XYZ file of N, CA and C in Angstrom:
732
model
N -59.563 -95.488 112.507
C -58.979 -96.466 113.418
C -57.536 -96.741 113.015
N -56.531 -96.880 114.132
C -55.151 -97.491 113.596
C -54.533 -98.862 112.997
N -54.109 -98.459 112.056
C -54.008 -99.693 111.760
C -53.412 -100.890 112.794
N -52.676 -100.418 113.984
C -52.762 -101.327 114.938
C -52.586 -100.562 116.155
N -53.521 -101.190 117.098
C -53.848 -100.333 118.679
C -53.738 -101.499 119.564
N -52.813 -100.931 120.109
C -52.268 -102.076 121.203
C -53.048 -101.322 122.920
N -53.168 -101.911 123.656
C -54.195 -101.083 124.919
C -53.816 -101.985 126.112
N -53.584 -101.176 126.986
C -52.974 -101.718 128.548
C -52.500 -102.901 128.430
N -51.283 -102.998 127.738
C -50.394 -104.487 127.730
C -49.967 -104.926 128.527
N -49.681 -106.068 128.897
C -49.193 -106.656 130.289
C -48.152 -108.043 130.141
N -47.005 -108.245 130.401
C -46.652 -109.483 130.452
C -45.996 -109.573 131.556
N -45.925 -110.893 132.101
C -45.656 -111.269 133.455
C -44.278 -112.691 133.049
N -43.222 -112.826 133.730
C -42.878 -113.844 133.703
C -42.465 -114.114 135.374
N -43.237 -115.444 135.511
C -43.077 -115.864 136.908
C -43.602 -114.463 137.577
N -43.095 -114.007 138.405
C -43.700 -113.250 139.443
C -43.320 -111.705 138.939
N -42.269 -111.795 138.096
C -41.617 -110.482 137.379
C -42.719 -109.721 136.378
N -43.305 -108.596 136.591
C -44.262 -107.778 135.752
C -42.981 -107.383 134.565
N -43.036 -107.829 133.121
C -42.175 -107.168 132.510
C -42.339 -105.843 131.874
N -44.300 -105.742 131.111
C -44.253 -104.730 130.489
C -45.868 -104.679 131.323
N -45.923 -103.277 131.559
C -46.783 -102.748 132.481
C -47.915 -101.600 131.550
N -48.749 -102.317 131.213
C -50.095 -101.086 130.804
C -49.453 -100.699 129.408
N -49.073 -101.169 128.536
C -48.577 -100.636 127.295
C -50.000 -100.320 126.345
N -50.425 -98.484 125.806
C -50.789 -98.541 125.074
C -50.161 -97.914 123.995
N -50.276 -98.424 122.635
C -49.616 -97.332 121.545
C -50.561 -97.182 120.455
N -50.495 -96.509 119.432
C -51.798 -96.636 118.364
C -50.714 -96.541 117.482
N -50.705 -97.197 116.061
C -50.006 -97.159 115.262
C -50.686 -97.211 113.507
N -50.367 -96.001 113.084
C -50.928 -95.463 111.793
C -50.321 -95.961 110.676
N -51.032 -96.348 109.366
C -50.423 -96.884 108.258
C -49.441 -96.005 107.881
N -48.117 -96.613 107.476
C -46.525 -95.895 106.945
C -46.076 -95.013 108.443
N -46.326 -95.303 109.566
C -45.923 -94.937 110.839
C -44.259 -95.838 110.503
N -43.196 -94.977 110.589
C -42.077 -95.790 111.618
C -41.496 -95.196 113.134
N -41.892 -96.543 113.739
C -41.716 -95.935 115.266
C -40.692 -96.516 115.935
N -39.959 -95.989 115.920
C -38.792 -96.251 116.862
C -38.502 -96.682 118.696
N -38.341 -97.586 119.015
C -38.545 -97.995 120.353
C -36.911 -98.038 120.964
N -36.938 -97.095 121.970
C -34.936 -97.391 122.531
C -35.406 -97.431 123.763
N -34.387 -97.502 124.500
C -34.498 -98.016 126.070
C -33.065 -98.977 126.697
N -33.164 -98.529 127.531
C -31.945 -99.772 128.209
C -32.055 -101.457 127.700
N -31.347 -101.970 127.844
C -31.485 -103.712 128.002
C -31.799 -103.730 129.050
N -33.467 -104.747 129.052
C -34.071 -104.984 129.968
C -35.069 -104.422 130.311
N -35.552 -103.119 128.949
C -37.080 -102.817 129.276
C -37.759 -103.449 128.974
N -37.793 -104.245 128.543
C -38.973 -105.205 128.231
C -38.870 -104.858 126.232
N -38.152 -104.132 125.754
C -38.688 -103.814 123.740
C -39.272 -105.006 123.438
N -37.760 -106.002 123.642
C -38.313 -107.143 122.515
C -39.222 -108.139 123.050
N -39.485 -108.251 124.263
C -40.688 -108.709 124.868
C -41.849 -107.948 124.183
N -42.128 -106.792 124.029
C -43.033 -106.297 123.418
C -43.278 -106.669 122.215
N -43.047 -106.389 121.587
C -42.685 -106.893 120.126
C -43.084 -108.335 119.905
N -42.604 -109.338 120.399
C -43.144 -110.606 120.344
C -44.459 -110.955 120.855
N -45.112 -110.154 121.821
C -46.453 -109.944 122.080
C -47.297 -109.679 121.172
N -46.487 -108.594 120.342
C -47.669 -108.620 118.959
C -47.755 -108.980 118.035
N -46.935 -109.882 117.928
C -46.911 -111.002 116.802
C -47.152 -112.763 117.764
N -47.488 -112.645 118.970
C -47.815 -113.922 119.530
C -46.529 -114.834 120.012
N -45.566 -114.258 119.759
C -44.143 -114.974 120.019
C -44.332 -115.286 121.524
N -44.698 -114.348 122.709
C -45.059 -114.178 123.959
C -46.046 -114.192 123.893
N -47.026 -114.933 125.044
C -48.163 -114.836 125.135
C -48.340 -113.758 126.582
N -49.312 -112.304 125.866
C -49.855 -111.307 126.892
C -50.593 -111.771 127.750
N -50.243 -111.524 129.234
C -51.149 -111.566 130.120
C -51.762 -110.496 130.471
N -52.418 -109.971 129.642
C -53.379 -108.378 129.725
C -53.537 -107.649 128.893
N -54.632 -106.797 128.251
C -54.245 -106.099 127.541
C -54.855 -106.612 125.707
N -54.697 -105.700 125.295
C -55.257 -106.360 123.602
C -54.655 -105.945 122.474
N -54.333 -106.502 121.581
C -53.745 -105.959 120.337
C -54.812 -105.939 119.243
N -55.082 -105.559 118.632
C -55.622 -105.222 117.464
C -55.319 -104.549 116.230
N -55.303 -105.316 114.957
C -54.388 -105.319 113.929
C -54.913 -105.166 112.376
N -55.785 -104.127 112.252
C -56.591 -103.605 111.046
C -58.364 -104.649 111.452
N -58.334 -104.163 112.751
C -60.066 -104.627 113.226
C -60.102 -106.009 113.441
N -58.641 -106.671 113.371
C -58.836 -108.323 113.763
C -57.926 -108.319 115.396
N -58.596 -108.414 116.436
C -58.278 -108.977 117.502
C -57.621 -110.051 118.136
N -56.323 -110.033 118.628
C -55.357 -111.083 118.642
C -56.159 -111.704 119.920
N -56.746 -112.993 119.709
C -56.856 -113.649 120.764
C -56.190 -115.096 120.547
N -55.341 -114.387 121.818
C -54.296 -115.981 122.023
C -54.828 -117.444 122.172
N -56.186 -117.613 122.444
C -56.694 -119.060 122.484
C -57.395 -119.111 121.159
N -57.333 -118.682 120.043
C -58.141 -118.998 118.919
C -57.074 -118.784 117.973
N -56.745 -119.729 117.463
C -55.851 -120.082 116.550
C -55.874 -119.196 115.206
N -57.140 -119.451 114.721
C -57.828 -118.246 113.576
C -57.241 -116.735 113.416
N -57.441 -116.481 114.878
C -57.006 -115.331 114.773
C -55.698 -114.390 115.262
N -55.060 -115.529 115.620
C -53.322 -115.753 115.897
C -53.034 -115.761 113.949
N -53.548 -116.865 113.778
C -52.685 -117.137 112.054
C -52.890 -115.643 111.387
N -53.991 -115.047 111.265
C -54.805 -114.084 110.458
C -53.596 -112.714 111.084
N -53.711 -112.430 112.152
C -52.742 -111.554 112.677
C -51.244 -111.627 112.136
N -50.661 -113.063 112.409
C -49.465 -113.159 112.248
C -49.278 -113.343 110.481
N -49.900 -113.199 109.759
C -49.931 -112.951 108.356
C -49.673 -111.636 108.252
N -50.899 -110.465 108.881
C -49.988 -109.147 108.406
C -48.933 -109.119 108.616
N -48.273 -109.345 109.387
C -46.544 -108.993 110.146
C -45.636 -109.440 109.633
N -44.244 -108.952 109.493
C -43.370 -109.531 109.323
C -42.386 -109.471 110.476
N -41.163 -110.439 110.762
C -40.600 -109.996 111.646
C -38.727 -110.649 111.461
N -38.048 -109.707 112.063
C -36.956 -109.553 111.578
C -36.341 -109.824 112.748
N -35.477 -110.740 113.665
C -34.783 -110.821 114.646
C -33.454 -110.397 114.369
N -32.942 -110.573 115.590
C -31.437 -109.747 115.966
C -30.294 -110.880 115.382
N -31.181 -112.304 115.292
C -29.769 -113.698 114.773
C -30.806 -114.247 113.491
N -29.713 -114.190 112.664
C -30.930 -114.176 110.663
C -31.482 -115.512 110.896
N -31.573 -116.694 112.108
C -32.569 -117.808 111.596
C -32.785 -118.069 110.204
N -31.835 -117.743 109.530
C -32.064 -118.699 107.847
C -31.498 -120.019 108.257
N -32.579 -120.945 107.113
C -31.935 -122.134 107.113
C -30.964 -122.849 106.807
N -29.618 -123.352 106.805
C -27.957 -123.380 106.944
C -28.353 -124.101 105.466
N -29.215 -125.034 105.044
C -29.078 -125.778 103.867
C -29.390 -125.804 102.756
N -30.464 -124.817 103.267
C -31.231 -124.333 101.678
C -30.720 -122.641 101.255
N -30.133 -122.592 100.086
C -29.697 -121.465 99.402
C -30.517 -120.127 99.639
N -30.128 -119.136 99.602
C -30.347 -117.846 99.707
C -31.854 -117.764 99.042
N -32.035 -118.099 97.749
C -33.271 -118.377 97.167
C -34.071 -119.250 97.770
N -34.392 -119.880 98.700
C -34.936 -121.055 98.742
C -35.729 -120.511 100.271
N -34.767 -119.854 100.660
C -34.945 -119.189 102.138
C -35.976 -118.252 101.975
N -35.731 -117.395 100.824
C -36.603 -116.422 101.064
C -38.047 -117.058 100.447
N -37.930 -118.384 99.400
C -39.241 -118.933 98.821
C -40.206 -119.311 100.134
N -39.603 -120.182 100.797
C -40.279 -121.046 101.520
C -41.203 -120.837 102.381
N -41.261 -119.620 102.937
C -42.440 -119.761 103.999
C -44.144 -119.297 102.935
N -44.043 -118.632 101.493
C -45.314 -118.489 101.221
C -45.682 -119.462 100.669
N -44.940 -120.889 99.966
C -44.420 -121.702 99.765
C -45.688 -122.457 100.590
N -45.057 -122.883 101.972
C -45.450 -123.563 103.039
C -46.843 -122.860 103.758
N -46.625 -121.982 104.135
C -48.032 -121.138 104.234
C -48.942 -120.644 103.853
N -48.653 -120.187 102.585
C -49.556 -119.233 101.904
C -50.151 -120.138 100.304
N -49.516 -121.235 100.157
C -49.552 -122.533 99.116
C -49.603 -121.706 97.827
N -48.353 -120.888 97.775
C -48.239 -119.885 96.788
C -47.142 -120.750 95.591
N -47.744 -120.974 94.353
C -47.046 -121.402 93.225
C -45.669 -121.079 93.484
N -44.661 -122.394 92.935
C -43.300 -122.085 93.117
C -42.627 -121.741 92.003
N -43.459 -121.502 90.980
C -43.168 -120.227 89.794
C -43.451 -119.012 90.175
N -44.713 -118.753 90.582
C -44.958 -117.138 90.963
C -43.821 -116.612 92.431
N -43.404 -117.631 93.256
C -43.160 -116.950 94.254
C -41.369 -116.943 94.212
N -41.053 -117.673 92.880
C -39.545 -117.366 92.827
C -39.457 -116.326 92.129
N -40.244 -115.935 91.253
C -39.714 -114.327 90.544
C -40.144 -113.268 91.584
N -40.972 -113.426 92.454
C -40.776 -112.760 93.483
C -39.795 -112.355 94.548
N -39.738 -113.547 94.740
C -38.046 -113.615 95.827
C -37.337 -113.255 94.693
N -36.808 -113.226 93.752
C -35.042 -112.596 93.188
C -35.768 -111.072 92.742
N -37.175 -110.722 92.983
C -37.060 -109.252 92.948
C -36.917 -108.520 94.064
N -37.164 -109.825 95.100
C -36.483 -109.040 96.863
C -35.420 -108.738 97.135
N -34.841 -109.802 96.274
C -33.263 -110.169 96.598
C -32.715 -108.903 96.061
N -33.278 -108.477 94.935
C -32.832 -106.996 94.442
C -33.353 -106.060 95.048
N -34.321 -106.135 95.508
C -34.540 -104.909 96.401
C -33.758 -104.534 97.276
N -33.268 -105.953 98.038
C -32.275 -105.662 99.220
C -30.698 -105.402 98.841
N -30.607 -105.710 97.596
C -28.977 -105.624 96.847
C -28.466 -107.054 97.085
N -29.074 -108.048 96.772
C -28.854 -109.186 96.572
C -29.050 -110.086 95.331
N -29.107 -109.797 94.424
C -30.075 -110.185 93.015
C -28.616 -111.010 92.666
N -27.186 -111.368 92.758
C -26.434 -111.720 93.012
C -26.100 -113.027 93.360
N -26.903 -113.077 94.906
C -26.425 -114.539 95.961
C -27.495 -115.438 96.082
N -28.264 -115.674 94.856
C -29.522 -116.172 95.117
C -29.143 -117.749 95.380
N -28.332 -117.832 94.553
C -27.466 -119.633 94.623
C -26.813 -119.962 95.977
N -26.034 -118.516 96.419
C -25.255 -118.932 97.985
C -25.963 -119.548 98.755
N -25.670 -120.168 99.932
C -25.812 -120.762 101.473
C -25.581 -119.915 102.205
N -26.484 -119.457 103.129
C -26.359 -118.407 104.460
C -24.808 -118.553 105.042
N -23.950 -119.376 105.000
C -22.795 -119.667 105.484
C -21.404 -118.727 104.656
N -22.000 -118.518 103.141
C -21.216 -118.016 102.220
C -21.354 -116.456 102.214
N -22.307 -115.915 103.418
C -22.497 -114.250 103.157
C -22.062 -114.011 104.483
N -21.732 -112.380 104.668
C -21.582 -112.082 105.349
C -23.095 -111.659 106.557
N -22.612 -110.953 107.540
C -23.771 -110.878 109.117
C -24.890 -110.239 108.007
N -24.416 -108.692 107.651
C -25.373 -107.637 106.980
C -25.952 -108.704 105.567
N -25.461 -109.339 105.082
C -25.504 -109.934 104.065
C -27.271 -111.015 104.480
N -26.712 -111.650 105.427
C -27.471 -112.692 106.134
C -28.954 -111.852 106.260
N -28.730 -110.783 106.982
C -29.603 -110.098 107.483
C -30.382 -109.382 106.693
N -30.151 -109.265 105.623
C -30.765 -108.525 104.214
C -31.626 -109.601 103.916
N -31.032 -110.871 103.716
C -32.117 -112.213 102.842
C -32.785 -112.223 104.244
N -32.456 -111.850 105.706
C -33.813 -112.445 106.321
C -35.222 -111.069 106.268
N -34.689 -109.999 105.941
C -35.664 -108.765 105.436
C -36.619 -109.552 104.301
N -35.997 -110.215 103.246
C -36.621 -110.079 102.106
C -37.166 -111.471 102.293
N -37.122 -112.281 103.229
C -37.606 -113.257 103.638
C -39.100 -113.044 104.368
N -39.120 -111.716 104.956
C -39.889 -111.778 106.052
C -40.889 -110.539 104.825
N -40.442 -109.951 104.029
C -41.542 -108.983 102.750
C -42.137 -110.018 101.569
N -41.639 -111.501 101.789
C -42.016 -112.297 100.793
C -43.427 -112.800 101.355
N -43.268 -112.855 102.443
C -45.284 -112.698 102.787
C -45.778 -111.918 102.803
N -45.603 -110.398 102.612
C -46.678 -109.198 102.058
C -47.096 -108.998 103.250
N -46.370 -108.502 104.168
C -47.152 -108.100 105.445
C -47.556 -106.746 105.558
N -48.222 -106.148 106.486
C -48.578 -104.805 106.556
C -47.977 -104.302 107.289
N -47.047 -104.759 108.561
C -46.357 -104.360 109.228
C -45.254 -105.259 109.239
N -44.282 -104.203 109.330
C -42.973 -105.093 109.713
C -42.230 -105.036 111.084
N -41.799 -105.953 111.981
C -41.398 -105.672 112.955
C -40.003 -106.143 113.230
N -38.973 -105.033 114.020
C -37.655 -104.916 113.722
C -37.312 -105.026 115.231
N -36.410 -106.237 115.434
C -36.191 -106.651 116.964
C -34.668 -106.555 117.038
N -33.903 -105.061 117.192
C -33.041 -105.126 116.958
C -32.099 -105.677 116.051
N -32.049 -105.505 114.300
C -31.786 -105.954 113.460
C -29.877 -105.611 113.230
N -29.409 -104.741 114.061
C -28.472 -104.783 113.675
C -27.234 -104.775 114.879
N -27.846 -105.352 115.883
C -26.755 -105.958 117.172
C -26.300 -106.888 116.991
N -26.555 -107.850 115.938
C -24.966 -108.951 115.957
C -24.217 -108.422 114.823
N -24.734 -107.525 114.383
C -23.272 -107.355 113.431
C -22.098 -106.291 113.856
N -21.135 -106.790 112.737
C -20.309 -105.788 113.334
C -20.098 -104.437 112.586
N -19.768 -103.462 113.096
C -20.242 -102.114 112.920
C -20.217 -101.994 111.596
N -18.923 -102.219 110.594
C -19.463 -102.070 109.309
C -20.110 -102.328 108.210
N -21.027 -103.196 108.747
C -21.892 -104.109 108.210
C -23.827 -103.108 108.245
N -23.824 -102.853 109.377
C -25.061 -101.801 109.849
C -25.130 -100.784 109.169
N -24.580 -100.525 108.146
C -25.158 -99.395 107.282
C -26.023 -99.658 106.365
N -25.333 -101.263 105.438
C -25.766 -101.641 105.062
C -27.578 -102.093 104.953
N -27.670 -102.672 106.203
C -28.837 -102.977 106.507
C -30.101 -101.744 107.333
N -29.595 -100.571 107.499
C -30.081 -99.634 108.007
C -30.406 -99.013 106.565
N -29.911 -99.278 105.564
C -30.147 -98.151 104.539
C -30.905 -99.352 103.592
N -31.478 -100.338 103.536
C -32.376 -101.177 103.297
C -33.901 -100.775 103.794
N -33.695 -100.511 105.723
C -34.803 -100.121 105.974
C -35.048 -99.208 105.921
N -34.382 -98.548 105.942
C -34.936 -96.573 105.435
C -35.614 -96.443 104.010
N -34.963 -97.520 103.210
C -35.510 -97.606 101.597
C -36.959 -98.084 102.031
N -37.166 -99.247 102.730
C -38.972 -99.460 103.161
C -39.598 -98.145 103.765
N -38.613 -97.582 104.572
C -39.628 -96.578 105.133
C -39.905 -95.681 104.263
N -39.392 -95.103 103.365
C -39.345 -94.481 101.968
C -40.471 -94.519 101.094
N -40.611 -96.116 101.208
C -41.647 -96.629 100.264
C -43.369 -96.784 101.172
N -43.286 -96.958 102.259
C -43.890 -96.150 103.570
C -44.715 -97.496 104.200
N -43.451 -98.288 104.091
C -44.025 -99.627 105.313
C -44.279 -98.882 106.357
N -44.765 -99.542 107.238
C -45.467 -99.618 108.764
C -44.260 -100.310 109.447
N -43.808 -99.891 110.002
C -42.212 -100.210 110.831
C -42.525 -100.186 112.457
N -42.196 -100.939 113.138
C -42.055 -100.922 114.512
C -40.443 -101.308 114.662
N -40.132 -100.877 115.254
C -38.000 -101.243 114.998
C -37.909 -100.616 116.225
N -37.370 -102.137 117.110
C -36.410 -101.756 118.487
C -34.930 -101.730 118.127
N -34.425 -100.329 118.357
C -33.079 -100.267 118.222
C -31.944 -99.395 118.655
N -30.801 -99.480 119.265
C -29.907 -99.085 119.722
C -29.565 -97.779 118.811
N -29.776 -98.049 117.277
C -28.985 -96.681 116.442
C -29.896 -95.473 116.298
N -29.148 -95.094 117.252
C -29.889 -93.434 117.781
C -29.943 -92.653 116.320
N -28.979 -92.374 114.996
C -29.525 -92.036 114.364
C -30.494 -92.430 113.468
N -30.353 -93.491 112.978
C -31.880 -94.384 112.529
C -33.183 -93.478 112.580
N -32.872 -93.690 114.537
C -33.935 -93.578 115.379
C -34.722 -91.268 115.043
N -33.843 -90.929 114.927
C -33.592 -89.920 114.615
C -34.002 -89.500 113.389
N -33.306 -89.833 112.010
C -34.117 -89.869 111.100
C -35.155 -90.248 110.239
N -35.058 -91.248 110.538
C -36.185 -92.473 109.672
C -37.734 -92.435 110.326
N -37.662 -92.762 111.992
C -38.993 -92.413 112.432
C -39.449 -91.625 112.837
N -41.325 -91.811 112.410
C -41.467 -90.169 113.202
C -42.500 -90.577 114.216
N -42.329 -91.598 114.920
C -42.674 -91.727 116.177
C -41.477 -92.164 117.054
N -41.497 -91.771 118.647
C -39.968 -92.371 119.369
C -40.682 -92.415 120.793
N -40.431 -93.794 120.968
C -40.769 -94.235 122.621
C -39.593 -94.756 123.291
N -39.464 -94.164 124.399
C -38.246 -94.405 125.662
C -39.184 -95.616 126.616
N -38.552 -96.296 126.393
C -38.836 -97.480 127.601
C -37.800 -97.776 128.761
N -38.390 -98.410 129.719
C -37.565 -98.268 130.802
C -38.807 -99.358 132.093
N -38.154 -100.182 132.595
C -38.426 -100.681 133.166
C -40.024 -101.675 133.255
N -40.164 -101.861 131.807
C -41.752 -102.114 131.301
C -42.581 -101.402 130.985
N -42.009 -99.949 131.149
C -42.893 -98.655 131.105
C -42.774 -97.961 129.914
N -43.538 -97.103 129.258
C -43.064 -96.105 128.271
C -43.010 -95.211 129.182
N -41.725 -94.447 129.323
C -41.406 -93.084 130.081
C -41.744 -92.051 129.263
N -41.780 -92.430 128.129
C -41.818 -90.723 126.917
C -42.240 -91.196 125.616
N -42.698 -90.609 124.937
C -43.381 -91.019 123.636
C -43.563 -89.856 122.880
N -43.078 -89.471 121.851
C -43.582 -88.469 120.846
C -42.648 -88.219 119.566
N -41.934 -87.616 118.742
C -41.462 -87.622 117.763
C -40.085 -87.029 118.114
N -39.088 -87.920 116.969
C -37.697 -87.815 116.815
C -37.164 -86.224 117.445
N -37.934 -85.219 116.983
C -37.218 -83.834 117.337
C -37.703 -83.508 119.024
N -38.895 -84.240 119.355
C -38.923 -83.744 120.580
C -38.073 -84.666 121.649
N -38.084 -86.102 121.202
C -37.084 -86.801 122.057
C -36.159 -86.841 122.167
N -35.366 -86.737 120.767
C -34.036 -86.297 120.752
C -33.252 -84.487 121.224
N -34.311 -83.865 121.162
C -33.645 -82.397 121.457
C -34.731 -81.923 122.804
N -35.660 -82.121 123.220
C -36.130 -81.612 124.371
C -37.190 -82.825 124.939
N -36.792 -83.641 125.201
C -37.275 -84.851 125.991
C -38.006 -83.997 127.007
N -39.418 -84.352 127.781
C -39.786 -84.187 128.943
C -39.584 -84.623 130.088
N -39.024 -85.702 129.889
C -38.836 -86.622 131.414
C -37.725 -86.521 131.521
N -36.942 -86.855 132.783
C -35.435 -86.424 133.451
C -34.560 -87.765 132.986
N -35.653 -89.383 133.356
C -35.038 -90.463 132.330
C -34.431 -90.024 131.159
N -35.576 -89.988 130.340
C -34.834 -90.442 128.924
C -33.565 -89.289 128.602
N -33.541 -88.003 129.089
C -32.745 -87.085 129.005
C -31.329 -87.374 129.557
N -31.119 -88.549 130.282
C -30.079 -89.200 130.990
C -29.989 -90.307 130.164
N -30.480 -91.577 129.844
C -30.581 -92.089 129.140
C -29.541 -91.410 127.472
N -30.494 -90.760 127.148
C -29.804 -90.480 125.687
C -28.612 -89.369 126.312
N -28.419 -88.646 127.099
C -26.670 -88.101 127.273
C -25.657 -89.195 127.222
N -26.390 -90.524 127.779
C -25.274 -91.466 128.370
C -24.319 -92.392 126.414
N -25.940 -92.369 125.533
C -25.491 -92.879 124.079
C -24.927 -91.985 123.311
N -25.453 -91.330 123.636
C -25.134 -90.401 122.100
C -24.157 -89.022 122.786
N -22.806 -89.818 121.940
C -21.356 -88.635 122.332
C -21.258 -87.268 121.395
């Protein structure tokens, strides 16, 4: 079984169908890459399977535990494997770089605040931060920001991590930085779902690649077949139009 199988997904806002019949199966140390125009619905997806959106159709299932949106139990239990990484670092402006990444196992997980600080400054080094543990999110830079919210979101031990466009607010020379963070997880062989614009990322790092488009998956299969012989006439237009 996959470690997570998502099956005829559906979300609706107001009268607008956004994502239409989504199934995907997703295997432990899978990184799958999701591109598509603005406005297929990615990061709508994505928040569906972590409960951010509530699905109107459809089921997720997440190592044999079933996301059902009216049972709290099994919303919390779900949203424990996951981690999730947005496109704006949501750290907190007041509490230090260390404090950010302590707090949610802290608050959730009622994890000792001895055990879970030598944890966080070995994230902080993981991510190349072992450094700014004292700073304020205000004192780092975008990529900077965006690294403590990685090691923020691995300080709960999730099984999957999910990547909602992690590197569209920064500015370009900053995205290497944080692209070569997650390639180091994929390395180490997290479970990655990552919606993202950087076609090479997308290219090397995963070896699954879905074209979305209009709520739909138009194409689905691996980096060499999407990137060099796509089947569908979309995504083959699509990726001429990014990648110069």
């Amino acid at each position: 079984m996959p470690l997570m199988e998502i099956k005829e997904l559906k979300k609706n806002f107001n009268s607008q169908t956004v994502l239409k019949n989504i199934s995907l199966g997703v295997e432990k140390g899978d990184v799958v890459a999701i591109i598509g125009p603005s406005g297929a619905g990615k990061s709508t997806f994505l928040r569906c399977l972590i409960n951010l959106e509530r699905r109107d159709g459809g089921s997720v299932n997440v190592e044999g535990i079933e996301l059902n949106p009216d049972d709290k139990k099994s919303v919390k239990k779900v949203q424990q494997k996951m981690g999730m990484v947005f496109q704006s670092f949501n750290l907190f402006p007041h509490m230090t770089v260390l404090k950010n990444v302590m707090i949610a196992p802290i608050k959730v997980k009622k994890i000792d605040k001895s055990i879970i600080s030598e944890k966080a400054k070995n994230l902080l080094a993981k991510v190349g931060l072992s450094d700014r543990g004292d700073y304020y999110p205000s004192q780092l830079s975008g990529g900077q920001q965006q690294r403590v919210a990685i090691a923020r979101a691995l300080a709960m031990n999730p099984d999957i991590m999910l990547f909602d466009e992690p590197t569209s607010a920064l500015d370009p020379e900053l995205v290497g930085e944080v692209l070569k963070v997650m390639k180091k997880l994929a390395d180490e062989g997290m479970t990655m779902i990552v919606v993202t614009h950087e076609m090479g990322f997308a290219r090397e790092v995963a070896n699954k690649v879905i074209f979305m488009e209009k709520g739909n998956v138009v194409e689905e299969g691996t980096p060499e077949k999407i990137f060099n012989n796509p089947s569908e006439k979309r995504t083959k237009e699509f990726l001429e139009k990014i990648i110069k």
